[in-house]
Amino acid sequence: MSFQRIVVSDDFSVSTQVEIADIDALADAGVKSLICNRPDGEGSDQPTVRELRDAAEAKGIEVFYLPVVSGKISKSDVADFAAALEKMSAPVHAFCRTGTRSLTLWSLDQREKGVSTEQLLAKASALGYDLQQALGVPAADSKAASADHFDILIVGGGAAGISVASSLMARTQDLSIAIVDPAEVHYYQPGWTMVGGGIFRQEDTVKTMASLIPEGVRWIKAAVGEFEPENNRVLLEDRHPINYDRLIVAPGLKLNWHGVEGLVETLGRNGVTSNYRYDLAPYTWKLVSGLRRGRAVFTQPPMPIKCAGAPQKAMYLSGDHWKRSGVLKDVDIAFYNAGAVLFGVKEYVPALMEYVELYGADLNFGHRLTRIDGESRTAWFERKDEDGNASEVSTAFDMIHVCPPQTAPDFVRQSPLADDAGWVDVDQNTLRHKRYENIWSLGDVMNAPNAKTAAAARMQAPIVANNLLNDLGSARGISHYNGYGSCPLTVERGKIVLAEFGYGGKLLPSFPSWLINGQRPSRMAWFLKEKILPPVYWKAMLRGHEWMVNPERSPADSADV
Ligand code: FAD
């Protein structure tokens, strides 16, 4: 993960994601200006541009935010980039997730200024980038003619992507399979609630991607920018094509930090935190363990979100800490939820309400966080009454835990694979795309109405693997997804209300009620979350062992397919 500045000219350089720790190296190299070409929230560990700006400005580096969408760089993006280069002091350094978008913008501007395409391609190639597609070189002249081709291509190497690759490899070794993912590391996100509660160590929730890609599966370390389902191919950010016979789409979802005005300006300071980011979960614990009195606010955006219980889990673990340290009476806890209920499956609500009362939390439903000002420690909400009339209310806070609004990633929303809301449009039973027969999807990105959780992905991976292989004629029968998802609600340190349910809120407990009664706080469920589920994730789910998975099967039947 070492930072590498790629020098393009005397005045310009590019790189992959810049971290706070890299600012010193940029300053030492004499960089005067920094351009950020990826949107905030594209990855769950990226510092926001505001955080980078703080660190950069302290070193005298000016920062400009010009996010562009992979594969969709417009003329006005290039003009804005050129104007920024003109205005900013040189040398300028630009970055995005891989550096491709930044180098593409620069190259397109250079071409406007008269540099030939051949020269720009040669330069990019010498720097390790292939910009043929990005610069619009006709397919016949480019690598497209000899593009990579795989029997199965998987977009995204997160909980869903690695699991389904392993499930495929557990069933057959005869197919060429590739995973496309630009990330150096893979996160165990369910652990972040525990990091924010002071229970897990942050470093135990991350491993290198290289260590998790299953043997025999090729890792293409790049980001997909566009889907071309009619041509059975995807285009990488540099527009390099990858062809496939069958595609599995699993790039997760986008955390829309910019969906709350002022949030990126204050996230990570002024008492504003979120367990939804790897680097901020420890800040949650710092705030919680440091608070002796005052007002603590926890927010939940409109559905769908990943791990719908995580916003309130943060509240319960915090309340438990304040109770144990004897300061609960001096801490005023408030939960602001854009939705109308505490939890979507009513059977779990009574147990949760006992903890709401125990911690004296004030519940506010129909309140959507719209604006936040860290300096004055104030948050504003849009409140909707029963008739749908909206008004604005505000509250002060000493600390606030924000769960950001969430959408499908931009490159999915703008693709032919999306439904009207932007999510990948699948049959909720087979997880096969509704319009493209050779495409399946799983994990947070698709539109089946299940709880978006790693537990759901654990169940979905063997189903997708089986159904895809059935389509190839090498598996018998179709597996059916019943919508299983699980949310271990950490109501206190040592006890969990283990919500497990499927489509329509049907309860789907994994254990007999004498062992774990999901509707009651349980020590055994805590033991499961703390000691059992992490190894189940790293050693079973991501390795294709398929523990705690038992999908329904029906015999091979073309009507099912
Ligand atoms: P992710 O795991 O997010 O992976 C997406 C992958 O796609 C990433 O590797 C990313 O780099 C890659 N990608 C993105 N864009 C591109 C692109 N353009 N091209 C190629 N690759 C791309 N789940 C539970 O089961 N239990 C819990 O207790 C729980 N608690 C949670 C608490 C928190 C605070 C959070 C944030 C999540 C929690 N979850 C929990 C949810 C769970 O982590 C997610 O549902 C799960 O990770 C979804 O898997 P995924 O593979 O769809 O997405």
XYZ file of C-alpha atoms and ligand atoms in Angstrom:
614
model
C 0.000 0.000 0.000
C 3.025 2.247 -0.398
C 2.316 5.541 -2.088
C 3.795 5.995 -5.545
C 3.782 9.363 -7.282
C 3.891 8.867 -11.043
C 5.563 11.862 -12.657
C 3.904 12.694 -15.983
C 5.639 16.002 -16.714
C 7.656 18.652 -14.871
C 4.396 20.191 -13.660
C 2.113 17.219 -13.295
C 1.913 13.848 -11.579
C -0.785 11.286 -10.801
C -1.350 8.439 -8.375
C -3.843 6.069 -6.865
C -5.835 7.218 -3.800
C -3.875 9.721 -1.702
C -4.014 9.016 2.043
C -3.448 11.589 4.783
C -0.072 9.979 5.474
C 0.974 10.603 1.841
C 0.636 14.386 2.107
C 4.125 14.691 3.622
C 5.637 12.853 0.633
C 3.799 15.158 -1.776
C 4.985 18.238 0.117
C 8.561 16.889 0.180
C 8.353 16.400 -3.602
C 7.458 20.074 -3.938
C 3.815 19.558 -4.981
C 1.840 22.783 -4.620
C -1.648 21.708 -5.710
C -3.755 18.570 -5.418
C -6.755 17.570 -7.550
C -9.146 14.839 -6.372
C -10.866 13.140 -9.340
C -12.857 10.474 -7.521
C -16.093 11.116 -5.656
C -16.041 10.832 -1.874
C -17.535 7.551 -0.685
C -16.323 5.475 -3.658
C -14.502 3.195 -1.229
C -15.173 2.661 2.459
C -11.663 3.597 3.595
C -10.986 6.726 1.589
C -10.437 9.967 3.481
C -12.888 12.610 2.312
C -11.571 15.520 0.305
C -12.180 17.755 3.318
C -9.877 15.632 5.491
C -7.220 15.693 2.773
C -7.686 19.437 2.418
C -7.008 19.976 6.134
C -3.800 17.967 5.987
C -2.702 19.412 2.623
C -3.388 23.045 3.469
C -1.340 22.655 6.631
C 1.563 21.891 4.257
C 0.716 24.765 1.922
C -0.893 22.550 -0.737
C -4.092 23.837 -2.349
C -6.820 21.224 -3.007
C -9.450 21.102 -5.748
C -12.345 18.600 -5.849
C -13.300 17.543 -9.385
C -14.941 14.115 -9.185
C -15.644 12.371 -12.495
C -17.452 9.119 -13.273
C -15.345 6.311 -14.737
C -15.971 5.796 -18.423
C -18.132 8.914 -18.612
C -15.617 11.756 -18.778
C -17.304 14.641 -20.591
C -15.929 17.610 -22.511
C -16.927 19.875 -19.641
C -14.984 17.647 -17.181
C -11.889 18.147 -19.361
C -12.520 21.890 -19.556
C -12.910 22.101 -15.752
C -9.710 20.108 -15.325
C -7.844 22.378 -17.744
C -9.145 25.459 -15.927
C -7.984 24.028 -12.588
C -4.501 23.305 -13.988
C -4.370 26.839 -15.335
C -5.377 28.391 -12.036
C -3.461 26.232 -9.561
C 0.191 26.589 -8.670
C 2.481 23.988 -10.228
C 3.506 21.259 -9.746
C 0.020 19.782 -9.591
C -0.709 16.238 -8.441
C -4.024 14.575 -9.389
C -5.439 11.302 -8.116
C -8.437 8.999 -8.291
C -8.828 5.375 -7.224
C -6.310 4.043 -9.755
C -4.902 7.239 -11.305
C -6.556 6.410 -14.646
C -9.222 9.106 -14.551
C -6.665 11.765 -13.635
C -4.285 10.732 -16.414
C -7.172 10.523 -18.877
C -8.290 14.075 -18.050
C -4.752 15.347 -18.458
C -4.275 13.480 -21.751
C -7.574 14.702 -23.216
C -6.580 18.272 -22.293
C -3.144 17.798 -23.874
C -4.782 16.533 -27.041
C -6.971 19.667 -27.133
C -3.703 21.591 -26.959
C -2.324 19.776 -29.997
C -0.347 16.809 -28.643
C -0.920 13.757 -30.848
C -2.848 10.720 -29.643
C 0.139 8.481 -30.441
C 2.443 10.534 -28.227
C -0.067 10.501 -25.386
C -0.610 6.748 -25.677
C 3.129 6.115 -25.671
C 3.573 8.301 -22.606
C 0.697 6.601 -20.750
C 2.012 3.179 -21.673
C 5.502 4.057 -20.383
C 3.857 5.047 -17.096
C 1.968 1.755 -16.885
C -1.449 2.930 -18.082
C -3.398 1.803 -21.146
C -5.450 4.754 -22.395
C -6.279 3.440 -25.881
C -9.973 3.079 -25.169
C -10.093 6.233 -23.057
C -8.628 8.231 -25.928
C -11.107 6.682 -28.351
C -8.673 4.639 -30.426
C -10.866 2.387 -32.615
C -11.291 -1.113 -31.248
C -9.599 -2.804 -34.198
C -6.379 -0.903 -33.477
C -6.424 -1.441 -29.775
C -6.156 -4.298 -27.341
C -9.906 -4.840 -27.775
C -9.074 -7.190 -30.618
C -7.186 -9.416 -28.189
C -9.166 -8.449 -25.121
C -9.114 -10.680 -22.085
C -11.881 -13.213 -22.095
C -13.179 -15.293 -19.185
C -15.818 -17.967 -18.818
C -16.961 -16.135 -15.688
C -16.151 -12.558 -14.763
C -16.922 -11.260 -11.269
C -17.140 -7.513 -10.640
C -16.162 -6.757 -7.034
C -14.061 -8.746 -4.570
C -15.940 -7.910 -1.389
C -17.884 -10.252 0.859
C -20.078 -11.351 -2.046
C -17.513 -11.439 -4.865
C -14.810 -13.482 -3.092
C -17.416 -15.860 -1.639
C -19.032 -16.604 -4.974
C -15.621 -17.093 -6.630
C -14.713 -19.603 -3.918
C -18.062 -21.345 -4.199
C -17.518 -21.708 -7.945
C -13.990 -23.067 -7.436
C -15.320 -25.529 -4.867
C -17.596 -26.931 -7.573
C -15.384 -26.852 -10.656
C -11.788 -26.173 -11.655
C -12.520 -26.264 -15.357
C -13.527 -22.661 -15.973
C -11.534 -19.479 -16.398
C -12.690 -17.088 -13.679
C -11.545 -13.536 -12.939
C -12.404 -10.996 -10.264
C -12.085 -7.299 -11.122
C -11.509 -5.115 -8.059
C -9.178 -2.123 -7.654
C -8.908 -2.381 -3.855
C -5.621 -3.414 -2.200
C -7.496 -4.606 0.867
C -10.707 -6.362 1.824
C -12.676 -5.398 4.936
C -14.718 -7.396 7.396
C -17.236 -4.582 7.791
C -19.420 -6.382 10.381
C -16.459 -5.918 12.747
C -16.627 -2.112 12.579
C -19.547 -1.908 15.038
C -17.331 -3.791 17.485
C -14.373 -1.465 16.792
C -16.653 1.513 17.491
C -17.682 -0.202 20.730
C -14.071 -0.666 21.856
C -14.244 -4.468 21.525
C -12.413 -5.419 18.296
C -9.105 -4.030 17.095
C -9.401 -2.097 13.859
C -6.545 -4.042 12.250
C -8.359 -7.356 12.751
C -11.076 -6.249 10.300
C -8.808 -6.000 7.248
C -6.724 -8.354 5.093
C -4.932 -7.851 1.794
C -7.020 -8.646 -1.270
C -4.162 -10.737 -2.642
C -4.374 -13.106 0.334
C -8.084 -13.749 -0.289
C -8.372 -14.212 -4.045
C -8.992 -17.968 -4.421
C -6.224 -19.982 -6.039
C -6.894 -20.424 -9.739
C -8.902 -17.205 -9.988
C -7.260 -14.304 -11.799
C -7.362 -10.933 -10.034
C -7.647 -7.943 -12.370
C -6.652 -5.054 -10.157
C -8.735 -2.371 -11.828
C -12.122 -0.727 -11.563
C -15.003 -1.439 -13.910
C -16.370 1.762 -15.426
C -19.107 0.527 -17.704
C -21.243 -2.501 -18.548
C -21.935 -3.512 -22.146
C -24.243 -6.491 -21.655
C -25.242 -6.601 -25.311
C -21.569 -7.197 -26.204
C -20.877 -9.501 -23.226
C -18.152 -7.254 -21.938
C -17.302 -4.671 -19.320
C -15.040 -1.693 -19.833
C -12.472 -0.835 -17.198
C -11.994 2.770 -16.116
C -9.410 3.187 -18.858
C -12.039 1.693 -21.223
C -10.018 -1.478 -21.685
C -12.578 -4.223 -22.455
C -12.881 -7.533 -20.619
C -15.101 -10.094 -22.323
C -17.075 -12.804 -20.588
C -19.490 -15.633 -21.211
C -21.167 -15.139 -17.835
C -21.021 -12.159 -15.522
C -21.520 -11.850 -11.758
C -22.057 -8.310 -10.469
C -21.045 -7.651 -6.842
C -19.470 -4.197 -6.324
C -21.422 -3.355 -3.152
C -23.066 0.026 -2.659
C -22.051 3.670 -2.467
C -22.000 5.591 0.802
C -23.282 9.003 -0.178
C -21.503 11.238 2.351
C -22.341 14.255 0.209
C -26.052 13.499 0.669
C -25.934 15.401 3.963
C -24.930 19.041 3.606
C -21.812 19.904 5.582
C -21.061 16.298 6.553
C -17.806 15.853 4.611
C -16.559 19.150 6.008
C -16.823 17.886 9.575
C -16.633 14.088 9.490
C -13.916 12.775 11.761
C -13.763 15.868 13.980
C -16.020 18.105 16.080
C -17.591 14.996 17.598
C -18.905 13.752 14.211
C -18.218 10.071 13.507
C -19.427 6.974 11.675
C -18.808 3.247 12.037
C -19.493 3.035 8.294
C -15.864 3.936 7.621
C -12.915 1.747 8.574
C -10.768 4.669 9.626
C -13.484 6.361 11.672
C -14.739 3.433 13.769
C -11.897 4.018 16.302
C -12.975 7.680 16.479
C -16.450 6.506 17.557
C -14.880 4.681 20.482
C -12.677 7.666 21.299
C -15.741 9.905 21.467
C -17.834 7.426 23.441
C -15.126 6.625 25.957
C -14.337 10.328 26.361
C -17.915 11.551 26.886
C -18.835 12.070 30.545
C -21.881 14.278 30.036
C -23.812 15.921 27.195
C -25.989 15.005 24.232
C -25.231 12.003 22.001
C -27.145 11.731 18.730
C -27.403 8.668 16.443
C -28.929 8.904 12.963
C -30.362 6.484 10.414
C -31.061 7.441 6.753
C -33.864 6.121 4.507
C -33.719 2.458 3.473
C -32.138 0.581 1.846
C -28.855 0.638 3.751
C -26.330 -2.060 4.531
C -26.808 -3.601 7.954
C -29.977 -1.731 8.854
C -29.296 -2.421 12.537
C -25.829 -0.812 12.592
C -27.032 2.744 13.433
C -28.815 1.542 16.561
C -26.112 -0.993 17.445
C -23.742 1.967 17.823
C -26.267 3.607 20.169
C -26.730 0.537 22.383
C -23.008 -0.185 22.773
C -22.398 3.476 23.615
C -25.274 3.524 26.131
C -23.902 0.356 27.707
C -20.463 1.931 28.106
C -21.924 5.066 29.724
C -24.035 2.898 32.020
C -21.038 0.803 33.092
C -18.953 3.911 33.705
C -21.696 5.490 35.815
C -22.282 8.535 33.591
C -25.457 7.447 31.790
C -27.603 9.775 33.905
C -25.602 12.709 32.530
C -25.754 11.632 28.879
C -28.814 12.520 26.886
C -29.195 9.935 24.068
C -31.340 10.579 20.992
C -31.992 8.400 17.920
C -33.190 10.128 14.744
C -34.510 7.674 12.174
C -35.790 8.608 8.695
C -37.994 5.508 8.869
C -41.166 4.938 10.869
C -40.144 1.990 13.052
C -37.231 0.959 15.261
C -36.646 -2.293 13.336
C -38.370 -3.588 10.211
C -39.290 -7.009 11.657
C -41.709 -6.448 14.518
C -40.817 -9.584 16.531
C -37.458 -8.046 17.528
C -38.819 -4.663 18.583
C -39.927 -5.521 22.173
C -36.424 -6.695 23.171
C -34.860 -3.622 21.561
C -37.335 -1.301 23.292
C -36.203 -2.654 26.673
C -32.738 -1.295 25.869
C -34.078 1.974 24.501
C -35.731 2.440 27.893
C -32.730 1.182 29.852
C -30.478 3.777 28.206
C -33.193 6.471 28.278
C -32.890 7.020 24.513
C -35.305 9.470 22.951
C -36.691 8.008 19.662
C -37.520 10.350 16.771
C -39.076 8.670 13.723
C -39.640 10.311 10.323
C -36.514 12.473 10.827
C -33.979 12.548 7.956
C -30.605 14.170 8.576
C -30.149 16.880 5.928
C -27.474 19.224 7.261
C -24.776 19.305 9.878
C -22.499 22.011 11.217
C -19.619 20.627 13.230
C -18.342 23.974 14.474
C -21.623 24.869 16.174
C -22.382 21.179 16.865
C -25.827 21.371 15.333
C -27.702 18.885 13.129
C -30.813 19.607 11.057
C -33.479 17.131 10.033
C -36.382 17.084 7.643
C -39.361 15.911 9.695
C -42.346 14.414 7.905
C -45.706 14.209 9.641
C -48.278 11.499 8.955
C -49.758 13.505 6.064
C -46.335 13.854 4.462
C -45.930 17.544 5.352
C -42.265 18.412 5.843
C -40.719 20.791 8.356
C -37.167 21.368 9.585
C -36.012 20.684 13.121
C -32.556 20.987 14.615
C -30.718 19.574 17.567
C -27.455 20.290 19.336
C -24.978 17.467 19.990
C -21.741 16.769 21.785
C -21.185 13.695 19.655
C -23.107 12.375 16.679
C -22.879 8.978 14.975
C -23.998 9.349 11.361
C -25.075 6.526 9.084
C -24.830 8.044 5.564
C -27.494 7.766 2.848
C -26.720 4.892 0.471
C -27.255 4.251 -3.237
C -26.090 1.836 -5.915
C -22.608 2.804 -7.255
C -22.764 5.430 -10.037
C -21.447 3.087 -12.737
C -24.221 0.615 -11.898
C -26.987 3.213 -11.618
C -26.121 4.539 -15.062
C -25.955 1.084 -16.669
C -28.519 -1.033 -18.513
C -28.376 -3.524 -15.627
C -30.141 -1.156 -13.219
C -33.780 -0.997 -12.177
C -35.542 2.364 -11.824
C -33.957 2.910 -8.410
C -30.439 2.126 -9.711
C -29.926 -1.359 -8.208
C -29.070 -4.419 -10.331
C -32.401 -5.883 -11.399
C -32.527 -9.588 -10.464
C -35.078 -12.305 -9.978
C -35.214 -12.442 -6.180
C -35.512 -16.219 -6.243
C -32.658 -17.211 -8.587
C -30.561 -13.977 -8.420
C -30.339 -14.063 -12.210
C -30.716 -10.770 -14.034
C -34.267 -10.177 -15.228
C -33.291 -9.134 -18.752
C -29.758 -10.492 -19.380
C -29.707 -14.273 -19.102
C -25.937 -14.585 -18.649
C -25.746 -12.167 -15.706
C -26.249 -12.819 -11.977
C -25.847 -10.472 -9.042
C -25.464 -10.757 -5.276
C -24.520 -8.716 -2.242
C -25.506 -5.140 -1.505
C -25.747 -3.993 -5.140
C -28.825 -5.923 -6.257
C -32.492 -5.237 -5.737
C -33.871 -8.338 -4.002
C -35.756 -7.087 -0.929
C -33.512 -8.790 1.636
C -31.503 -7.189 4.447
C -28.230 -6.048 2.863
C -25.747 -7.963 5.040
C -22.661 -10.162 4.756
C -24.841 -12.931 6.186
C -27.110 -12.546 3.165
C -24.099 -12.712 0.824
C -22.980 -15.892 2.641
C -26.303 -17.487 1.710
C -26.416 -16.038 -1.811
C -22.910 -17.095 -2.944
C -23.568 -20.851 -3.280
C -26.964 -20.112 -4.819
C -25.443 -17.982 -7.576
C -22.597 -20.480 -8.074
C -25.053 -23.356 -8.387
C -27.501 -21.556 -10.659
C -24.796 -20.305 -12.978
C -23.267 -23.791 -13.242
C -26.722 -25.237 -13.795
C -27.011 -22.866 -16.728
C -23.709 -24.262 -18.039
C -25.048 -27.784 -17.624
C -22.578 -28.730 -14.896
C -24.933 -28.595 -11.880
C -28.302 -30.193 -11.375
C -31.228 -28.125 -10.215
C -31.866 -24.530 -9.311
C -31.196 -23.151 -5.821
C -33.700 -20.709 -4.402
C -32.856 -17.724 -2.243
C -35.366 -17.209 0.538
C -34.171 -13.691 1.377
C -32.136 -14.743 4.436
C -30.236 -11.953 6.115
C -29.049 -11.520 9.660
C -28.462 -8.611 11.951
C -26.809 -9.259 15.312
C -28.047 -6.302 17.382
C -25.395 -5.639 20.011
C -27.727 -4.396 22.751
C -25.053 -4.499 25.440
C -21.477 -5.721 25.783
C -21.983 -9.479 26.174
C -25.531 -9.735 24.788
C -27.074 -9.709 21.330
C -30.594 -9.779 19.922
C -29.942 -11.998 16.888
C -32.361 -10.987 14.136
C -32.465 -13.584 11.332
C -35.182 -13.281 8.746
C -36.043 -13.651 5.065
C -38.422 -12.149 2.530
C -41.511 -10.570 4.019
C -39.965 -10.576 7.500
C -40.293 -14.370 7.853
C -38.220 -15.474 10.851
C -35.404 -17.837 9.802
C -33.460 -18.734 12.963
C -30.281 -20.752 12.455
C -30.356 -22.240 15.949
C -32.956 -23.944 18.134
C -34.555 -21.467 20.546
C -33.111 -23.263 23.596
C -29.658 -22.329 22.296
C -30.370 -18.865 20.911
C -33.793 -17.264 21.165
C -33.384 -14.471 18.615
C -36.145 -12.412 20.144
C -34.369 -12.146 23.500
C -30.942 -10.728 24.357
C -28.558 -13.679 24.350
C -25.049 -14.323 25.666
C -24.645 -17.210 23.243
C -25.428 -14.872 20.314
C -22.727 -12.486 21.582
C -20.268 -15.386 21.713
C -21.276 -16.174 18.124
C -20.651 -12.597 16.972
C -17.415 -12.101 18.905
C -15.740 -15.487 18.513
C -17.452 -17.581 15.821
C -18.598 -15.310 13.003
C -15.200 -13.700 12.205
C -13.566 -17.110 11.517
C -16.718 -18.250 9.708
C -16.246 -15.206 7.470
C -12.493 -15.396 6.834
C -12.011 -19.160 6.867
C -15.298 -20.586 5.581
C -17.394 -18.095 3.636
C -14.474 -16.561 1.736
C -12.934 -20.011 1.173
C -15.973 -21.737 -0.305
C -16.664 -24.003 2.698
C -20.299 -22.865 2.943
C -20.905 -23.399 6.660
C -24.247 -22.173 7.983
C -25.733 -22.298 4.479
C -28.553 -24.518 3.337
C -30.388 -23.204 0.292
C -33.543 -24.849 -0.985
C -33.081 -26.818 -4.224
C -35.464 -27.877 -6.931
C -34.639 -30.483 -9.591
C -33.363 -29.349 -12.973
C -36.293 -27.887 -14.807
C -35.999 -25.556 -17.721
C -39.032 -23.605 -16.482
C -37.066 -22.754 -13.377
C -34.031 -21.462 -15.172
P -18.558 -5.042 -0.182
O -18.154 -6.061 0.825
O -18.687 -3.630 0.257
O -17.522 -5.162 -1.390
C -17.652 -4.442 -2.589
C -16.357 -4.630 -3.385
O -16.557 -4.115 -4.702
C -15.172 -3.875 -2.784
O -14.047 -4.726 -2.677
C -14.919 -2.757 -3.791
O -13.546 -2.397 -3.896
C -15.416 -3.391 -5.089
N -15.775 -2.401 -6.102
C -16.421 -1.220 -5.917
N -16.508 -0.551 -7.078
C -15.933 -1.346 -8.020
C -15.716 -1.191 -9.417
N -16.077 -0.088 -10.070
N -15.091 -2.195 -10.080
C -14.703 -3.325 -9.438
N -14.874 -3.501 -8.105
C -15.486 -2.524 -7.414
N -23.328 -7.604 7.723
C -23.635 -8.672 8.517
O -23.917 -9.758 8.006
N -23.618 -8.585 9.885
C -23.276 -7.440 10.513
O -23.256 -7.396 11.748
C -22.945 -6.299 9.710
N -22.591 -5.130 10.313
C -22.175 -4.081 9.537
C -21.749 -2.928 10.170
C -21.269 -1.855 9.435
C -20.829 -0.601 10.141
C -21.202 -1.956 8.010
C -20.638 -0.809 7.189
C -21.642 -3.097 7.366
C -22.148 -4.164 8.122
N -22.622 -5.336 7.517
C -22.979 -6.419 8.291
C -22.892 -5.350 6.052
C -21.878 -6.106 5.214
O -20.571 -5.712 5.512
C -22.187 -5.890 3.735
O -23.543 -6.212 3.509
C -21.301 -6.757 2.851
O -19.958 -6.378 2.986
C -21.760 -6.663 1.395
O -20.882 -7.358 0.557
P -20.615 -6.871 -0.951
O -19.612 -7.815 -1.494
O -21.906 -6.689 -1.642
O -19.974 -5.410 -0.805
